[in-house]
């Protein structure tokens, strides 16, 4: 009693208690030690008060509660006898029925075993009472007990219709009950007691159970007539139960996941799928899928539904509490993890064996699939497999305008790494954390990684796998040879890059070319595996980096290593290739003229003046294409009279009329690192750019010649001509 009195006085004055080194502010309503013990050991969740409102039913026993992870992390629905607690999402947190959604939470039912009662229910509802929705008695007052605050009531034993029971339930609702007390009174003793719902042949075990149904649907209830009046039993849909009195009411936190499938209007509920201490998946979680037609819970076709929890106790009681990980309607988020063996180009799955030295790539994939809020303040808590020697990594986003976060080898030295991740949203729906490394001998079990945001928590697991040593132990080496010894090269944009190297063993044994392959990786992208040439000397390596794999104007990286028939991986060499970007430039005059000409009354071709110079400069390297086009307006005098003439381009291919539209002038493929093509060099009186003047053209006097002008537009492409 002395300890209990001291604890109660702490609650009243609201002192801060230090529990396991974390601050926990106690609340006056929490005085039963079992609920305190449960909250002290609660898993991490999201803050409840941002998304939920306590129900407005009279004497609502539900309160927000603190855990070692912070304030308002849990909802405590009940903690003593004869209580009814309800909590509902607020209007802005309603769940959309038109898209897939996931709700996940931790639930605690206390440890009172067979003395427990009555339990909790997860509820979807569009009841007109909104936050005030609950089961009611015949007088319309809120009712707990076997109803759990959601099902109908058969308290009035004079009512013999199932509809009489259903109208006392939360209307337009679907519920998943977590019933911790078996209400199985039957026969003439049952009417008026409201303790018969579980006398259902679908429930084979007389203990705690999970089941679903539609509380306001008369088909949910079966009526029974006796000499003492009527009573109802409930038709439990897709129940989950166990043959143990301590099942569910064992004081532990139990994880529940619910998945709404919008397309087929079904709900899947999964019980006990995670370990509360580690977050690791538990073996053989129980799962059921049931049909939930939208019209049953949303007759007004609003596309939304309010959801929450109800909980009740009777003469038997228990502490009921919930911690939320993911709140549908706020954030719908998923996470996956995978490992790929880049050496073999195969996925590393559970139980896989990987060769030592193989290049491995871990991907942690986060996805935002909808919600009223962005997934914000995300921290990735990664448990890294110990049998990988990490070399670095990146964090990239679906919104490519966001910068790529580079992760160094130093960043990944610890086995447990925490990384901040940018908020995910409709505009930035994905984040990918990629870690690279080399496999090293050892085994790693399945590891859970948590992604904790301010408004959603999810997790993903990497598989268990083993890294095995090669069948021969002598070290395998590769060294650059010949012109490749510098480890770098600068090339033109269209040049393949040959590299050479030599393979050897520490024990001086001969490399068997027929049993050895090369693994090239260009700019992080693994290339096809290439066998060593059997016609080359033993261990001689020759590889040509394809020019189409190189990016112009920047530094490219080749990683090259070999693998022999014994599974040995050689040194992984790096070769740096800088591709010259170069430029493509056109030089044309801005005010050039044609030669002064005396008209003869006949058709004449007039040449450009000597200042009419056109040239193309291409410093992009050999193999690049370009094409030059031009068109012209008509030529007119200052008095707007039109010169009867056309600008033409004449060569061996024929005559093109530039006044009629764009025409090809020249095209070429560059053959060197730097090339200048003088377009106008070979123009003459009968070739090249010419003004074709007709015989009816009018000129001026010798002292005051007529002046005509026009505009030439040049079009330049860095591609071959399209005929």
CSV table of C-alpha atoms in Angstrom, one decimal, residues 334-605:
chain,number,residue,atom,x,y,z
A,334,UNK,CA,5.4,1.4,-47.8
A,335,UNK,CA,9.0,0.2,-47.5
A,336,UNK,CA,10.8,-2.7,-49.1
A,337,UNK,CA,14.4,-3.8,-49.1
A,338,UNK,CA,16.3,-6.0,-51.5
A,339,UNK,CA,19.9,-7.1,-52.2
A,340,UNK,CA,21.4,-7.8,-55.6
A,341,UNK,CA,24.5,-9.7,-56.4
A,342,UNK,CA,25.9,-7.4,-59.1
A,343,UNK,CA,28.6,-10.0,-60.0
A,344,UNK,CA,26.1,-12.7,-61.0
A,345,UNK,CA,23.2,-10.2,-61.7
A,346,UNK,CA,20.9,-12.2,-59.4
A,347,UNK,CA,18.7,-11.3,-56.5
A,348,UNK,CA,20.0,-12.3,-53.0
A,349,UNK,CA,17.0,-14.1,-51.5
A,350,UNK,CA,16.5,-15.7,-48.1
A,351,UNK,CA,19.0,-18.6,-47.7
A,352,UNK,CA,21.1,-17.5,-50.7
A,353,UNK,CA,24.8,-18.3,-50.7
A,354,UNK,CA,27.0,-15.6,-52.2
A,355,UNK,CA,30.7,-15.8,-53.3
A,356,UNK,CA,33.2,-13.8,-51.3
A,357,UNK,CA,34.2,-10.6,-53.1
A,358,UNK,CA,31.1,-10.4,-55.1
A,359,UNK,CA,29.8,-6.9,-55.6
A,360,UNK,CA,26.5,-6.4,-53.7
A,361,UNK,CA,24.0,-3.6,-53.9
A,362,UNK,CA,21.4,-3.0,-51.1
A,363,UNK,CA,18.3,-1.0,-52.0
A,364,UNK,CA,15.9,0.4,-49.4
A,365,UNK,CA,12.8,1.6,-51.3
A,366,UNK,CA,10.4,4.1,-49.6
A,367,UNK,CA,7.1,5.0,-51.3
A,368,UNK,CA,4.3,7.5,-50.5
A,369,UNK,CA,1.1,6.3,-52.0
A,370,UNK,CA,-1.3,9.0,-50.8
A,371,UNK,CA,-2.8,10.8,-47.8
A,372,UNK,CA,-3.8,14.2,-46.6
A,373,UNK,CA,-0.3,15.0,-45.4
A,374,UNK,CA,3.2,14.5,-46.7
A,375,UNK,CA,5.3,11.9,-45.0
A,376,UNK,CA,7.6,14.1,-43.0
A,377,UNK,CA,10.6,14.1,-40.7
A,378,UNK,CA,11.7,10.7,-41.9
A,379,UNK,CA,14.6,9.0,-40.3
A,380,UNK,CA,15.9,5.7,-41.8
A,381,UNK,CA,17.2,3.4,-39.1
A,382,UNK,CA,19.2,0.7,-41.0
A,383,UNK,CA,20.6,-2.5,-39.6
A,384,UNK,CA,23.4,-3.3,-42.0
A,385,UNK,CA,24.4,-6.9,-42.9
A,386,UNK,CA,27.8,-7.5,-41.3
A,387,UNK,CA,29.1,-9.7,-44.1
A,388,UNK,CA,29.5,-6.8,-46.5
A,389,UNK,CA,32.4,-4.5,-46.8
A,390,UNK,CA,30.6,-1.2,-47.7
A,391,UNK,CA,32.2,1.2,-50.2
A,392,UNK,CA,29.6,3.9,-50.3
A,393,UNK,CA,26.1,4.7,-51.4
A,394,UNK,CA,23.4,7.3,-52.3
A,395,UNK,CA,20.0,8.5,-51.5
A,396,UNK,CA,17.9,9.5,-54.6
A,397,UNK,CA,14.4,10.7,-54.9
A,398,UNK,CA,11.5,10.5,-57.3
A,399,UNK,CA,11.7,14.3,-57.7
A,400,UNK,CA,14.9,14.5,-59.7
A,401,UNK,CA,15.3,18.2,-58.9
A,402,UNK,CA,16.3,17.2,-55.3
A,403,UNK,CA,20.0,16.7,-54.8
A,404,UNK,CA,21.5,13.2,-54.6
A,405,UNK,CA,22.9,12.5,-51.1
A,406,UNK,CA,26.3,10.8,-51.3
A,407,UNK,CA,27.2,8.3,-48.6
A,408,UNK,CA,30.9,7.5,-48.0
A,409,UNK,CA,32.5,4.4,-46.6
A,410,UNK,CA,32.9,6.2,-43.3
A,411,UNK,CA,29.2,6.9,-43.1
A,412,UNK,CA,28.5,3.2,-43.2
A,413,UNK,CA,31.2,1.9,-40.8
A,414,UNK,CA,28.7,1.3,-38.0
A,415,UNK,CA,26.4,-1.7,-38.2
A,416,UNK,CA,23.5,0.6,-37.2
A,417,UNK,CA,23.1,3.7,-39.3
A,418,UNK,CA,20.5,6.5,-39.1
A,419,UNK,CA,20.0,8.6,-42.2
A,420,UNK,CA,17.7,11.6,-42.7
A,421,UNK,CA,15.3,11.3,-45.7
A,422,UNK,CA,13.6,14.2,-47.4
A,423,UNK,CA,9.8,14.4,-47.0
A,424,UNK,CA,7.8,12.2,-49.4
A,425,UNK,CA,4.7,13.5,-51.2
A,426,UNK,CA,2.7,13.4,-54.4
A,427,UNK,CA,5.5,15.5,-56.0
A,428,UNK,CA,8.2,13.4,-54.5
A,429,UNK,CA,6.7,10.0,-54.1
A,430,UNK,CA,9.8,7.8,-53.7
A,431,UNK,CA,13.2,7.7,-52.0
A,432,UNK,CA,15.8,5.0,-52.6
A,433,UNK,CA,18.7,4.4,-50.3
A,434,UNK,CA,21.4,2.4,-52.2
A,435,UNK,CA,24.4,1.0,-50.5
A,436,UNK,CA,27.3,-0.7,-52.4
A,437,UNK,CA,29.9,-3.1,-51.1
A,438,UNK,CA,31.8,-6.4,-51.4
A,439,UNK,CA,30.7,-9.6,-49.9
A,440,UNK,CA,32.9,-11.0,-47.1
A,441,UNK,CA,32.8,-14.4,-45.5
A,442,UNK,CA,30.1,-14.8,-42.9
A,443,UNK,CA,26.4,-15.2,-42.3
A,444,UNK,CA,23.7,-12.6,-41.6
A,445,UNK,CA,20.2,-13.2,-40.4
A,446,UNK,CA,17.1,-11.4,-41.6
A,447,UNK,CA,17.4,-7.8,-40.4
A,448,UNK,CA,14.6,-5.3,-39.8
A,449,UNK,CA,15.0,-1.6,-40.8
A,450,UNK,CA,12.6,1.0,-39.6
A,451,UNK,CA,11.6,4.2,-41.3
A,452,UNK,CA,10.2,6.5,-38.7
A,453,UNK,CA,8.4,9.7,-39.7
A,454,UNK,CA,6.5,12.2,-37.6
A,455,UNK,CA,3.2,10.9,-39.0
A,456,UNK,CA,3.9,7.3,-40.2
A,457,UNK,CA,6.2,4.4,-39.3
A,458,UNK,CA,7.0,1.5,-41.5
A,459,UNK,CA,9.7,-1.1,-41.9
A,460,UNK,CA,11.4,-3.4,-44.3
A,461,UNK,CA,13.6,-6.5,-43.9
A,462,UNK,CA,16.8,-7.6,-45.7
A,463,UNK,CA,17.1,-11.4,-46.3
A,464,UNK,CA,19.3,-13.8,-44.4
A,465,UNK,CA,22.2,-15.0,-46.6
A,466,UNK,CA,25.7,-16.5,-46.3
A,467,UNK,CA,29.0,-15.5,-48.0
A,468,UNK,CA,31.2,-18.5,-48.7
A,469,UNK,CA,34.9,-18.5,-49.3
A,470,UNK,CA,36.3,-19.6,-52.7
A,471,UNK,CA,37.5,-23.2,-53.1
A,472,UNK,CA,41.1,-22.1,-53.5
A,473,UNK,CA,42.8,-19.7,-51.1
A,474,UNK,CA,45.6,-18.1,-53.0
A,475,UNK,CA,44.9,-14.4,-53.6
A,476,UNK,CA,43.9,-13.3,-57.1
A,477,UNK,CA,45.4,-10.0,-58.4
A,478,UNK,CA,44.9,-7.7,-61.3
A,479,UNK,CA,47.2,-4.9,-62.4
A,480,UNK,CA,47.0,-2.4,-65.3
A,481,UNK,CA,49.5,-2.8,-68.0
A,482,UNK,CA,50.8,-0.9,-71.1
A,483,UNK,CA,49.2,2.5,-71.7
A,484,UNK,CA,46.6,1.7,-69.0
A,485,UNK,CA,49.1,1.8,-66.2
A,486,UNK,CA,48.2,5.5,-65.5
A,487,UNK,CA,44.7,4.5,-64.7
A,488,UNK,CA,43.2,7.3,-66.7
A,489,UNK,CA,42.6,8.5,-70.3
A,490,UNK,CA,41.2,11.6,-72.1
A,491,UNK,CA,39.4,10.8,-75.3
A,492,UNK,CA,37.2,12.3,-78.0
A,493,UNK,CA,33.4,11.8,-77.7
A,494,UNK,CA,33.2,9.0,-80.2
A,495,UNK,CA,36.2,7.0,-79.2
A,496,UNK,CA,36.2,3.5,-77.7
A,497,UNK,CA,38.7,3.2,-74.9
A,498,UNK,CA,41.0,0.1,-74.9
A,499,UNK,CA,42.4,-1.0,-71.5
A,500,UNK,CA,44.8,-3.9,-70.7
A,501,UNK,CA,45.7,-5.6,-67.5
A,502,UNK,CA,47.4,-8.8,-66.2
A,503,UNK,CA,46.0,-11.4,-63.7
A,504,UNK,CA,48.1,-13.4,-61.3
A,505,UNK,CA,48.0,-15.5,-58.2
A,506,UNK,CA,50.1,-15.2,-55.1
A,507,UNK,CA,51.2,-18.8,-55.3
A,508,UNK,CA,52.5,-18.2,-58.9
A,509,UNK,CA,50.0,-20.7,-60.4
A,510,UNK,CA,48.9,-20.2,-64.0
A,511,UNK,CA,45.7,-18.3,-64.7
A,512,UNK,CA,43.3,-20.5,-66.8
A,513,UNK,CA,41.8,-18.1,-69.4
A,514,UNK,CA,39.1,-20.6,-70.2
A,515,UNK,CA,37.9,-20.6,-66.6
A,516,UNK,CA,38.1,-16.8,-66.1
A,517,UNK,CA,35.7,-14.0,-66.9
A,518,UNK,CA,35.8,-10.2,-66.7
A,519,UNK,CA,33.2,-8.1,-64.9
A,520,UNK,CA,33.2,-4.5,-66.3
A,521,UNK,CA,31.1,-1.8,-64.5
A,522,UNK,CA,30.8,1.5,-66.3
A,523,UNK,CA,29.6,4.5,-64.2
A,524,UNK,CA,28.1,2.1,-61.7
A,525,UNK,CA,26.2,0.1,-64.3
A,526,UNK,CA,27.3,-3.6,-64.6
A,527,UNK,CA,28.1,-4.7,-68.2
A,528,UNK,CA,27.8,-8.1,-69.8
A,529,UNK,CA,30.3,-10.7,-68.4
A,530,UNK,CA,33.2,-11.3,-70.9
A,531,UNK,CA,35.3,-14.5,-71.0
A,532,UNK,CA,39.0,-14.1,-71.2
A,533,UNK,CA,40.4,-14.9,-74.7
A,534,UNK,CA,41.9,-18.4,-74.8
A,535,UNK,CA,44.2,-17.2,-77.6
A,536,UNK,CA,45.8,-14.5,-75.4
A,537,UNK,CA,48.6,-15.3,-73.0
A,538,UNK,CA,47.6,-16.7,-69.6
A,539,UNK,CA,46.0,-14.0,-67.5
A,540,UNK,CA,46.2,-11.3,-70.2
A,541,UNK,CA,43.2,-8.9,-70.0
A,542,UNK,CA,42.1,-6.7,-72.9
A,543,UNK,CA,38.8,-4.8,-72.8
A,544,UNK,CA,37.4,-2.0,-74.9
A,545,UNK,CA,35.1,0.5,-73.2
A,546,UNK,CA,32.2,1.2,-75.7
A,547,UNK,CA,32.0,4.9,-76.6
A,548,UNK,CA,28.2,4.8,-76.4
A,549,UNK,CA,28.5,4.0,-72.7
A,550,UNK,CA,30.6,7.1,-72.0
A,551,UNK,CA,29.1,10.5,-71.2
A,552,UNK,CA,30.5,13.4,-73.0
A,553,UNK,CA,32.0,16.4,-71.2
A,554,UNK,CA,32.6,14.6,-67.9
A,555,UNK,CA,34.6,12.0,-66.1
A,556,UNK,CA,33.5,8.4,-66.5
A,557,UNK,CA,34.6,5.5,-64.3
A,558,UNK,CA,35.4,1.9,-65.3
A,559,UNK,CA,35.6,-0.7,-62.6
A,560,UNK,CA,37.1,-3.9,-63.8
A,561,UNK,CA,37.6,-7.2,-62.0
A,562,UNK,CA,37.9,-10.9,-62.8
A,563,UNK,CA,36.4,-14.1,-61.4
A,564,UNK,CA,38.0,-17.5,-61.9
A,565,UNK,CA,36.6,-21.0,-61.8
A,566,UNK,CA,37.3,-21.4,-58.1
A,567,UNK,CA,35.1,-18.4,-57.3
A,568,UNK,CA,38.0,-16.1,-56.5
A,569,UNK,CA,37.5,-12.4,-57.2
A,570,UNK,CA,40.5,-10.4,-58.3
A,571,UNK,CA,41.4,-6.9,-57.2
A,572,UNK,CA,38.8,-4.4,-58.4
A,573,UNK,CA,40.6,-1.8,-60.5
A,574,UNK,CA,39.3,1.6,-61.4
A,575,UNK,CA,40.0,3.4,-64.6
A,576,UNK,CA,39.0,7.1,-65.1
A,577,UNK,CA,38.0,8.2,-68.6
A,578,UNK,CA,37.4,11.9,-69.4
A,579,UNK,CA,35.5,12.5,-72.6
A,580,UNK,CA,36.1,15.9,-74.2
A,581,UNK,CA,32.9,17.7,-74.7
A,582,UNK,CA,33.9,20.0,-77.5
A,583,UNK,CA,31.5,22.3,-79.3
A,584,UNK,CA,29.7,22.8,-82.6
A,585,UNK,CA,29.7,26.3,-83.9
A,586,UNK,CA,28.4,28.1,-87.0
A,587,UNK,CA,30.0,31.2,-88.4
A,588,UNK,CA,27.9,33.3,-90.8
A,589,UNK,CA,28.0,37.0,-91.8
A,590,UNK,CA,25.4,39.3,-90.4
A,591,UNK,CA,25.5,42.0,-93.1
A,592,UNK,CA,27.0,40.3,-96.2
A,593,UNK,CA,26.3,41.5,-99.7
A,594,UNK,CA,26.0,40.1,-103.3
A,595,UNK,CA,28.2,41.5,-106.0
A,596,UNK,CA,27.0,44.7,-107.8
A,597,UNK,CA,25.5,43.6,-111.1
A,598,UNK,CA,24.4,45.4,-114.3
A,599,UNK,CA,21.1,44.0,-115.5
A,600,UNK,CA,21.0,42.7,-119.1
A,601,UNK,CA,17.3,42.0,-119.4
A,602,UNK,CA,18.1,38.3,-119.3
A,603,UNK,CA,18.2,35.8,-116.4
A,604,UNK,CA,21.4,36.2,-114.4
A,605,UNK,CA,23.1,34.4,-111.4
